[in-house]
Amino acid sequence: MAEARDAARTTAGEDPAGGPERTPGAVPAEPFAAFAVPVTVRGYETDSQGHLNQSVYLQYAEHARWSLLQASGIRQSDLVDRRIGPVTIETTIRYRRELRAGDEVEVSCAFVWGEGRTFRVEQTVRKADGTVAAELSAVGGLLDLTERTLLQDPRAVFHELAQDPAALGLAEG
């Protein structure tokens, strides 16, 4: 059913995040590798087959997203002080190669901006040898923590809060 919905969006030329259309299953272009954080897979994060547990990929992605926000000059406390918070609406993970305890990886992160209340975050988990272990694509927004609704223009809010808006893919102007 989700595939039919996505196909309908693609056919209609729409993207749920309001950002650039992306072919399902496509490998993100290299600009998405502009910001990355290193992570070492820890033994307690693996499952009974010795693979990185599927839920840990989400934790790695979250770590990279917060690291990118911090690199842009946005602290979690800045968001809390304004009574807003980032939310994830949808996440897709494409597992490409297994990860095992001790593997060194980099988790990239790039915000893809469109118009409207949502944005897309594209991420890649890449082994030290360059092999792509996983690709994550998420749709997010900024939630007004008092009204419990998405802000109309998260791009403008991030631009206002960031000391380095370019780190988030936002023009300086």
PDB file of C-alpha atoms in Angstrom:
ATOM      1  CA  MET A   1       0.000   0.000   0.000  1.00  0.00           C
ATOM      2  CA  ALA A   2       2.820   2.422   0.851  1.00  0.00           C
ATOM      3  CA  GLU A   3       4.419   1.718  -2.518  1.00  0.00           C
ATOM      4  CA  ALA A   4       1.159   2.590  -4.261  1.00  0.00           C
ATOM      5  CA  ARG A   5       0.924   5.824  -2.254  1.00  0.00           C
ATOM      6  CA  ASP A   6       4.530   6.726  -3.111  1.00  0.00           C
ATOM      7  CA  ALA A   7       3.963   5.884  -6.764  1.00  0.00           C
ATOM      8  CA  ALA A   8       0.899   8.111  -6.762  1.00  0.00           C
ATOM      9  CA  ARG A   9       2.911  10.978  -5.278  1.00  0.00           C
ATOM     10  CA  THR A  10       5.654  10.512  -7.855  1.00  0.00           C
ATOM     11  CA  THR A  11       3.119  10.298 -10.671  1.00  0.00           C
ATOM     12  CA  ALA A  12       1.438  13.446  -9.433  1.00  0.00           C
ATOM     13  CA  GLY A  13       4.832  15.149  -9.101  1.00  0.00           C
ATOM     14  CA  GLU A  14       4.390  15.627  -5.365  1.00  0.00           C
ATOM     15  CA  ASP A  15       6.760  14.941  -2.535  1.00  0.00           C
ATOM     16  CA  PRO A  16       5.363  14.522   0.989  1.00  0.00           C
ATOM     17  CA  ALA A  17       8.243  16.541   2.426  1.00  0.00           C
ATOM     18  CA  GLY A  18       7.738  19.380   0.007  1.00  0.00           C
ATOM     19  CA  GLY A  19      11.337  18.895  -1.108  1.00  0.00           C
ATOM     20  CA  PRO A  20      12.897  17.677  -4.315  1.00  0.00           C
ATOM     21  CA  GLU A  21      11.408  14.488  -5.710  1.00  0.00           C
ATOM     22  CA  ARG A  22      13.509  11.389  -5.095  1.00  0.00           C
ATOM     23  CA  THR A  23      13.187   8.057  -6.798  1.00  0.00           C
ATOM     24  CA  PRO A  24      12.469   5.342  -4.206  1.00  0.00           C
ATOM     25  CA  GLY A  25      15.580   3.244  -3.677  1.00  0.00           C
ATOM     26  CA  ALA A  26      17.870   5.807  -5.285  1.00  0.00           C
ATOM     27  CA  VAL A  27      21.275   6.346  -3.705  1.00  0.00           C
ATOM     28  CA  PRO A  28      21.569   9.915  -2.384  1.00  0.00           C
ATOM     29  CA  ALA A  29      23.928  12.177  -4.322  1.00  0.00           C
ATOM     30  CA  GLU A  30      27.288  13.067  -2.807  1.00  0.00           C
ATOM     31  CA  PRO A  31      26.191  16.473  -1.412  1.00  0.00           C
ATOM     32  CA  PHE A  32      24.375  14.444   1.256  1.00  0.00           C
ATOM     33  CA  ALA A  33      27.795  13.320   2.547  1.00  0.00           C
ATOM     34  CA  ALA A  34      28.862  16.894   3.367  1.00  0.00           C
ATOM     35  CA  PHE A  35      28.408  16.431   7.131  1.00  0.00           C
ATOM     36  CA  ALA A  36      29.221  13.150   8.842  1.00  0.00           C
ATOM     37  CA  VAL A  37      29.959  11.854  12.319  1.00  0.00           C
ATOM     38  CA  PRO A  38      32.133   8.827  13.114  1.00  0.00           C
ATOM     39  CA  VAL A  39      30.656   5.924  15.082  1.00  0.00           C
ATOM     40  CA  THR A  40      32.159   2.617  16.201  1.00  0.00           C
ATOM     41  CA  VAL A  41      29.679  -0.256  16.344  1.00  0.00           C
ATOM     42  CA  ARG A  42      29.627  -1.569  19.911  1.00  0.00           C
ATOM     43  CA  GLY A  43      29.082  -5.234  20.751  1.00  0.00           C
ATOM     44  CA  TYR A  44      26.009  -4.614  22.878  1.00  0.00           C
ATOM     45  CA  GLU A  45      24.322  -2.998  19.848  1.00  0.00           C
ATOM     46  CA  THR A  46      24.346  -6.254  17.884  1.00  0.00           C
ATOM     47  CA  ASP A  47      21.686  -8.940  17.670  1.00  0.00           C
ATOM     48  CA  SER A  48      21.982 -12.724  18.085  1.00  0.00           C
ATOM     49  CA  GLN A  49      23.374 -13.045  14.520  1.00  0.00           C
ATOM     50  CA  GLY A  50      26.128 -10.564  15.325  1.00  0.00           C
ATOM     51  CA  HIS A  51      24.601  -7.828  13.100  1.00  0.00           C
ATOM     52  CA  LEU A  52      23.939  -4.281  14.213  1.00  0.00           C
ATOM     53  CA  ASN A  53      20.386  -4.318  15.601  1.00  0.00           C
ATOM     54  CA  GLN A  54      17.980  -2.594  13.243  1.00  0.00           C
ATOM     55  CA  SER A  55      16.816  -0.065  15.863  1.00  0.00           C
ATOM     56  CA  VAL A  56      20.374   1.170  16.417  1.00  0.00           C
ATOM     57  CA  TYR A  57      20.521   2.582  12.876  1.00  0.00           C
ATOM     58  CA  LEU A  58      17.826   5.032  14.002  1.00  0.00           C
ATOM     59  CA  GLN A  59      19.930   5.998  17.019  1.00  0.00           C
ATOM     60  CA  TYR A  60      22.983   6.596  14.814  1.00  0.00           C
ATOM     61  CA  ALA A  61      20.852   8.743  12.485  1.00  0.00           C
ATOM     62  CA  GLU A  62      19.460  10.748  15.414  1.00  0.00           C
ATOM     63  CA  HIS A  63      22.997  11.300  16.741  1.00  0.00           C
ATOM     64  CA  ALA A  64      24.105  12.646  13.347  1.00  0.00           C
ATOM     65  CA  ARG A  65      21.066  14.947  13.067  1.00  0.00           C
ATOM     66  CA  TRP A  66      21.648  16.495  16.496  1.00  0.00           C
ATOM     67  CA  SER A  67      25.377  16.776  15.738  1.00  0.00           C
ATOM     68  CA  LEU A  68      24.591  18.683  12.539  1.00  0.00           C
ATOM     69  CA  LEU A  69      22.205  21.018  14.368  1.00  0.00           C
ATOM     70  CA  GLN A  70      24.910  21.643  16.981  1.00  0.00           C
ATOM     71  CA  ALA A  71      27.511  22.257  14.243  1.00  0.00           C
ATOM     72  CA  SER A  72      25.183  24.879  12.760  1.00  0.00           C
ATOM     73  CA  GLY A  73      24.986  26.593  16.146  1.00  0.00           C
ATOM     74  CA  ILE A  74      21.571  25.304  17.229  1.00  0.00           C
ATOM     75  CA  ARG A  75      21.479  23.756  20.684  1.00  0.00           C
ATOM     76  CA  GLN A  76      18.668  21.630  22.002  1.00  0.00           C
ATOM     77  CA  SER A  77      18.133  24.242  24.712  1.00  0.00           C
ATOM     78  CA  ASP A  78      17.576  26.901  22.002  1.00  0.00           C
ATOM     79  CA  LEU A  79      14.643  24.879  20.716  1.00  0.00           C
ATOM     80  CA  VAL A  80      13.270  24.141  24.190  1.00  0.00           C
ATOM     81  CA  ASP A  81      13.485  27.843  25.117  1.00  0.00           C
ATOM     82  CA  ARG A  82      11.304  28.646  22.083  1.00  0.00           C
ATOM     83  CA  ARG A  83       8.897  25.803  22.945  1.00  0.00           C
ATOM     84  CA  ILE A  84       9.549  24.023  19.640  1.00  0.00           C
ATOM     85  CA  GLY A  85      11.017  20.637  18.852  1.00  0.00           C
ATOM     86  CA  PRO A  86      11.947  18.597  15.802  1.00  0.00           C
ATOM     87  CA  VAL A  87       9.690  15.626  15.048  1.00  0.00           C
ATOM     88  CA  THR A  88      10.022  12.723  12.665  1.00  0.00           C
ATOM     89  CA  ILE A  89       6.926  11.964  10.615  1.00  0.00           C
ATOM     90  CA  GLU A  90       8.262   9.131   8.483  1.00  0.00           C
ATOM     91  CA  THR A  91      11.515   7.188   8.178  1.00  0.00           C
ATOM     92  CA  THR A  92      12.657   4.743   5.525  1.00  0.00           C
ATOM     93  CA  ILE A  93      15.759   2.608   6.058  1.00  0.00           C
ATOM     94  CA  ARG A  94      17.410   0.679   3.248  1.00  0.00           C
ATOM     95  CA  TYR A  95      19.844  -1.889   4.612  1.00  0.00           C
ATOM     96  CA  ARG A  96      22.661  -2.495   2.102  1.00  0.00           C
ATOM     97  CA  ARG A  97      25.440  -4.337   3.972  1.00  0.00           C
ATOM     98  CA  GLU A  98      25.719  -5.766   7.455  1.00  0.00           C
ATOM     99  CA  LEU A  99      27.573  -4.078  10.266  1.00  0.00           C
ATOM    100  CA  ARG A 100      29.310  -5.978  13.054  1.00  0.00           C
ATOM    101  CA  ALA A 101      30.878  -5.055  16.390  1.00  0.00           C
ATOM    102  CA  GLY A 102      34.041  -3.032  15.916  1.00  0.00           C
ATOM    103  CA  ASP A 103      33.128  -1.694  12.465  1.00  0.00           C
ATOM    104  CA  GLU A 104      34.014   1.967  12.025  1.00  0.00           C
ATOM    105  CA  VAL A 105      31.349   3.937  10.179  1.00  0.00           C
ATOM    106  CA  GLU A 106      30.464   7.489   9.274  1.00  0.00           C
ATOM    107  CA  VAL A 107      26.862   8.651   9.406  1.00  0.00           C
ATOM    108  CA  SER A 108      26.184  11.516   7.018  1.00  0.00           C
ATOM    109  CA  CYS A 109      23.353  13.972   7.351  1.00  0.00           C
ATOM    110  CA  ALA A 110      21.833  16.588   5.050  1.00  0.00           C
ATOM    111  CA  PHE A 111      18.622  18.551   5.283  1.00  0.00           C
ATOM    112  CA  VAL A 112      16.693  18.872   2.013  1.00  0.00           C
ATOM    113  CA  TRP A 113      14.386  21.869   2.042  1.00  0.00           C
ATOM    114  CA  GLY A 114      11.173  22.404   0.163  1.00  0.00           C
ATOM    115  CA  GLU A 115       8.222  24.636   0.814  1.00  0.00           C
ATOM    116  CA  GLY A 116       5.769  24.103   3.614  1.00  0.00           C
ATOM    117  CA  ARG A 117       5.715  22.531   7.059  1.00  0.00           C
ATOM    118  CA  THR A 118       8.004  19.561   6.433  1.00  0.00           C
ATOM    119  CA  PHE A 119      11.527  18.870   5.241  1.00  0.00           C
ATOM    120  CA  ARG A 120      13.538  15.783   4.359  1.00  0.00           C
ATOM    121  CA  VAL A 121      16.698  14.494   6.039  1.00  0.00           C
ATOM    122  CA  GLU A 122      18.900  12.212   3.911  1.00  0.00           C
ATOM    123  CA  GLN A 123      21.503  10.070   5.654  1.00  0.00           C
ATOM    124  CA  THR A 124      23.994   7.371   4.735  1.00  0.00           C
ATOM    125  CA  VAL A 125      25.809   4.948   7.032  1.00  0.00           C
ATOM    126  CA  ARG A 126      29.113   4.187   5.319  1.00  0.00           C
ATOM    127  CA  LYS A 127      31.861   1.773   6.360  1.00  0.00           C
ATOM    128  CA  ALA A 128      35.468   2.968   6.514  1.00  0.00           C
ATOM    129  CA  ASP A 129      36.159   1.312   3.128  1.00  0.00           C
ATOM    130  CA  GLY A 130      33.355   3.368   1.523  1.00  0.00           C
ATOM    131  CA  THR A 131      30.783   0.572   1.422  1.00  0.00           C
ATOM    132  CA  VAL A 132      27.259   1.835   2.038  1.00  0.00           C
ATOM    133  CA  ALA A 133      25.744  -0.118   4.920  1.00  0.00           C
ATOM    134  CA  ALA A 134      22.416   1.723   5.059  1.00  0.00           C
ATOM    135  CA  GLU A 135      20.520   4.686   3.670  1.00  0.00           C
ATOM    136  CA  LEU A 136      17.949   6.547   5.695  1.00  0.00           C
ATOM    137  CA  SER A 137      15.446   9.072   4.471  1.00  0.00           C
ATOM    138  CA  ALA A 138      13.180  10.868   6.905  1.00  0.00           C
ATOM    139  CA  VAL A 139      10.418  13.440   6.715  1.00  0.00           C
ATOM    140  CA  GLY A 140      10.429  15.841   9.628  1.00  0.00           C
ATOM    141  CA  GLY A 141       8.979  19.055  10.904  1.00  0.00           C
ATOM    142  CA  LEU A 142       9.185  21.468  13.813  1.00  0.00           C
ATOM    143  CA  LEU A 143       6.456  21.083  16.412  1.00  0.00           C
ATOM    144  CA  ASP A 144       5.051  23.960  18.441  1.00  0.00           C
ATOM    145  CA  LEU A 145       5.180  22.290  21.855  1.00  0.00           C
ATOM    146  CA  THR A 146       2.344  24.428  23.225  1.00  0.00           C
ATOM    147  CA  GLU A 147      -0.109  24.220  20.314  1.00  0.00           C
ATOM    148  CA  ARG A 148       1.014  20.688  19.304  1.00  0.00           C
ATOM    149  CA  THR A 149       0.995  21.647  15.614  1.00  0.00           C
ATOM    150  CA  LEU A 150       3.739  21.808  12.991  1.00  0.00           C
ATOM    151  CA  LEU A 151       5.239  25.222  12.358  1.00  0.00           C
ATOM    152  CA  GLN A 152       4.378  26.651   8.952  1.00  0.00           C
ATOM    153  CA  ASP A 153       7.978  27.418   7.916  1.00  0.00           C
ATOM    154  CA  PRO A 154      10.609  25.300   9.702  1.00  0.00           C
ATOM    155  CA  ARG A 155      13.253  26.456   7.231  1.00  0.00           C
ATOM    156  CA  ALA A 156      12.849  30.079   8.379  1.00  0.00           C
ATOM    157  CA  VAL A 157      13.027  29.072  12.058  1.00  0.00           C
ATOM    158  CA  PHE A 158      16.193  27.006  11.562  1.00  0.00           C
ATOM    159  CA  HIS A 159      17.700  29.857   9.527  1.00  0.00           C
ATOM    160  CA  GLU A 160      16.951  32.328  12.330  1.00  0.00           C
ATOM    161  CA  LEU A 161      18.387  30.080  15.058  1.00  0.00           C
ATOM    162  CA  ALA A 162      21.516  28.888  13.219  1.00  0.00           C
ATOM    163  CA  GLN A 163      24.817  30.684  13.581  1.00  0.00           C
ATOM    164  CA  ASP A 164      25.907  28.839  10.415  1.00  0.00           C
ATOM    165  CA  PRO A 165      22.773  28.344   8.268  1.00  0.00           C
ATOM    166  CA  ALA A 166      24.891  27.018   5.383  1.00  0.00           C
ATOM    167  CA  ALA A 167      25.672  23.906   7.456  1.00  0.00           C
ATOM    168  CA  LEU A 168      21.949  23.107   7.190  1.00  0.00           C
ATOM    169  CA  GLY A 169      21.844  23.788   3.463  1.00  0.00           C
ATOM    170  CA  LEU A 170      20.270  27.203   3.992  1.00  0.00           C
ATOM    171  CA  ALA A 171      21.397  30.265   2.043  1.00  0.00           C
ATOM    172  CA  GLU A 172      23.037  32.977   4.112  1.00  0.00           C
ATOM    173  CA  GLY A 173      20.644  35.720   2.923  1.00  0.00           C
TER     174      GLY A 173
END
